[in-house]
mmCIF file of C-alpha atoms in Angstrom:
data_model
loop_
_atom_site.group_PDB
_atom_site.id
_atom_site.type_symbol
_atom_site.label_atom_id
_atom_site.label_comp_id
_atom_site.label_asym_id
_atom_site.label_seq_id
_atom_site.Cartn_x
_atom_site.Cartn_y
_atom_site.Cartn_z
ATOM 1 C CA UNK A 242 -17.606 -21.974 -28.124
ATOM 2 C CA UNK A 243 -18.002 -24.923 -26.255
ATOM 3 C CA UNK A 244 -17.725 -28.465 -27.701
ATOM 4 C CA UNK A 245 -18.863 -31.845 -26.333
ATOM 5 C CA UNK A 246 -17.890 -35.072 -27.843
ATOM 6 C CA UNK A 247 -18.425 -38.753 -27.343
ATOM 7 C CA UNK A 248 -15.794 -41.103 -27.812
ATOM 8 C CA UNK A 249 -15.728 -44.961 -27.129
ATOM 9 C CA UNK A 250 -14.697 -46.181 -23.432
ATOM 10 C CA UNK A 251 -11.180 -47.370 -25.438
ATOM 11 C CA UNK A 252 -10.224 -44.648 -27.443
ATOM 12 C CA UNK A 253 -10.622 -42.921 -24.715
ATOM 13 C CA UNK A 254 -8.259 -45.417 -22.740
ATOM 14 C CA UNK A 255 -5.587 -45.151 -25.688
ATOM 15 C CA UNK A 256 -5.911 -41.235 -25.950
ATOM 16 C CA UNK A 257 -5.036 -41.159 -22.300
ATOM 17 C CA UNK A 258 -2.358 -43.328 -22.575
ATOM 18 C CA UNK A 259 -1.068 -41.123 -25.652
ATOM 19 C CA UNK A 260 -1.428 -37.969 -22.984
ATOM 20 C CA UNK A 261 0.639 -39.757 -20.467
ATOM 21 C CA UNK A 262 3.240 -40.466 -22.837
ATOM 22 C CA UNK A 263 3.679 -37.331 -24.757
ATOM 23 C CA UNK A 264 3.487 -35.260 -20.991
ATOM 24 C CA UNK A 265 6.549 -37.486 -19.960
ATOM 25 C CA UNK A 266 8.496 -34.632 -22.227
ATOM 26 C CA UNK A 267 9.326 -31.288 -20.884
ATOM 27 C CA UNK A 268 9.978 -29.614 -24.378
ATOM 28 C CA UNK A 269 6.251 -28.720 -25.692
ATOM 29 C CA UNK A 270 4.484 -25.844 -26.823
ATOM 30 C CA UNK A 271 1.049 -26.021 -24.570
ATOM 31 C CA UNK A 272 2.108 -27.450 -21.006
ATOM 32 C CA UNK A 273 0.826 -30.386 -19.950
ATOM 33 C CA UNK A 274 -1.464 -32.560 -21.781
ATOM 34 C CA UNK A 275 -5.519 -33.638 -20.847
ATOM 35 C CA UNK A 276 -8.114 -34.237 -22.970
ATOM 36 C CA UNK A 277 -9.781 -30.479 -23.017
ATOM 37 C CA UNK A 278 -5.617 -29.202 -23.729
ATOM 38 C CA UNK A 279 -5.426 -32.148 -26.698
ATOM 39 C CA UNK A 280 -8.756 -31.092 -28.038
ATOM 40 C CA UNK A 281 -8.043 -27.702 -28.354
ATOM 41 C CA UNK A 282 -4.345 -27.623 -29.507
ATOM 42 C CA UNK A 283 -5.916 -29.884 -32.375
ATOM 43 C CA UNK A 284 -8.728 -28.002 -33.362
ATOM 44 C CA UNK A 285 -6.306 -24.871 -33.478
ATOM 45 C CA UNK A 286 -4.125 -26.530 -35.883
ATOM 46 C CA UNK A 287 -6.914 -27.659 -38.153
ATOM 47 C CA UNK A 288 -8.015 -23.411 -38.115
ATOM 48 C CA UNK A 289 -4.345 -23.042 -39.381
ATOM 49 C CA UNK A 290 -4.748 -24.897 -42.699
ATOM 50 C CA UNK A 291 -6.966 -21.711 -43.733
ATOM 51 C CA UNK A 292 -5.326 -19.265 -41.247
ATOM 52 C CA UNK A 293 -0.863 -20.054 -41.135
ATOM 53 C CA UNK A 294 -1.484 -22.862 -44.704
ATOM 54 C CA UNK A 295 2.334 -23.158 -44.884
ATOM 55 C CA UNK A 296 3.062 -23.414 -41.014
ATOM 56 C CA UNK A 297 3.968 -27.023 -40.366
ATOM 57 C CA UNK A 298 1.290 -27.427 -37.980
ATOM 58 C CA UNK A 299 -0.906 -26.799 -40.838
ATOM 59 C CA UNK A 300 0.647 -28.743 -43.449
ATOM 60 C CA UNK A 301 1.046 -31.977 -40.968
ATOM 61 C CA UNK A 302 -2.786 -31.370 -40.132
ATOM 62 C CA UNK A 303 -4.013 -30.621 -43.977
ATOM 63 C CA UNK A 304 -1.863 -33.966 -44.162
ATOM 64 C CA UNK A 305 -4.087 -36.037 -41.337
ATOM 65 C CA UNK A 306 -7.203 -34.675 -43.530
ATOM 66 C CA UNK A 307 -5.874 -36.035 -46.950
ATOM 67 C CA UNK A 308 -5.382 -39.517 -45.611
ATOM 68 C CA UNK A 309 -9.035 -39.734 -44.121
ATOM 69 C CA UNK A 310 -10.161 -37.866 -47.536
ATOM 70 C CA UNK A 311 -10.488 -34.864 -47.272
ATOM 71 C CA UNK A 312 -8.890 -32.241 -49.071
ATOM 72 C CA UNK A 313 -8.410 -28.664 -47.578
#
Protein backbone atom coordinates (compact mmCIF):
# COMPACT_ATOMS: atom_id res chain seq x y z
CA UNK A 1 0.00 0.00 0.00
CA UNK A 2 1.24 3.22 -0.67
CA UNK A 3 0.62 6.29 1.54
CA UNK A 4 1.00 10.03 0.84
CA UNK A 5 0.80 12.61 3.47
CA UNK A 6 1.01 16.34 3.85
CA UNK A 7 2.65 17.84 6.62
CA UNK A 8 3.42 21.62 7.34
CA UNK A 9 6.86 23.13 5.87
CA UNK A 10 7.95 23.05 9.95
CA UNK A 11 7.01 19.89 11.15
CA UNK A 12 8.58 18.79 8.52
CA UNK A 13 11.79 20.90 9.50
CA UNK A 14 11.53 19.49 13.22
CA UNK A 15 10.88 15.79 12.03
CA UNK A 16 14.09 16.10 10.11
CA UNK A 17 15.90 17.45 12.74
CA UNK A 18 14.46 14.52 15.05
CA UNK A 19 15.93 12.04 12.06
CA UNK A 20 19.27 13.64 12.26
CA UNK A 21 19.44 13.27 15.83
CA UNK A 22 18.18 9.85 16.51
CA UNK A 23 20.61 8.54 13.21
CA UNK A 24 23.62 10.07 15.22
CA UNK A 25 23.18 6.48 17.23
CA UNK A 26 24.52 3.30 15.89
CA UNK A 27 22.37 0.97 18.22
CA UNK A 28 18.78 0.84 16.34
CA UNK A 29 16.57 -1.65 15.08
CA UNK A 30 15.79 -0.24 11.30
CA UNK A 31 19.16 1.44 10.00
CA UNK A 32 19.20 4.73 9.29
CA UNK A 33 16.43 7.08 9.63
CA UNK A 34 14.34 9.28 6.59
CA UNK A 35 11.05 10.16 6.47
CA UNK A 36 9.62 6.98 4.28
CA UNK A 37 11.94 4.60 7.18
CA UNK A 38 10.13 6.88 10.20
CA UNK A 39 6.79 6.49 8.56
CA UNK A 40 6.85 3.02 8.26
CA UNK A 41 8.60 1.83 11.50
CA UNK A 42 5.60 3.91 13.06
CA UNK A 43 2.82 2.66 11.30
CA UNK A 44 4.23 -0.95 12.08
CA UNK A 45 4.13 -0.31 15.67
CA UNK A 46 0.64 1.09 15.67
CA UNK A 47 -0.36 -2.68 13.66
CA UNK A 48 1.27 -4.16 16.88
CA UNK A 49 -1.27 -2.83 19.41
CA UNK A 50 -3.75 -5.48 17.69
CA UNK A 51 -0.98 -7.82 16.38
CA UNK A 52 2.26 -8.17 19.53
CA UNK A 53 -0.55 -5.92 22.37
CA UNK A 54 2.00 -6.63 25.14
CA UNK A 55 5.29 -5.93 23.07
CA UNK A 56 6.60 -2.61 24.30
CA UNK A 57 6.47 -1.16 20.99
CA UNK A 58 2.85 -1.68 21.28
CA UNK A 59 2.19 -0.64 24.67
CA UNK A 60 4.44 2.75 24.20
CA UNK A 61 2.33 3.27 20.88
CA UNK A 62 -1.32 2.24 22.45
CA UNK A 63 0.25 4.86 25.00
CA UNK A 64 0.84 7.85 22.20
CA UNK A 65 -2.98 6.98 21.20
CA UNK A 66 -4.41 7.38 24.82
CA UNK A 67 -2.90 10.80 25.26
CA UNK A 68 -4.37 12.17 21.86
CA UNK A 69 -7.71 10.11 22.87
CA UNK A 70 -7.93 7.37 21.59
CA UNK A 71 -8.26 4.17 23.12
CA UNK A 72 -7.08 0.88 21.37
Amino acid sequence: MKIVVEISDDDAMYVNRVIELANMSDANTHGTLGFERLTKMLLEDVAMTVRRPGCWEAANMAQLLASHGYEV
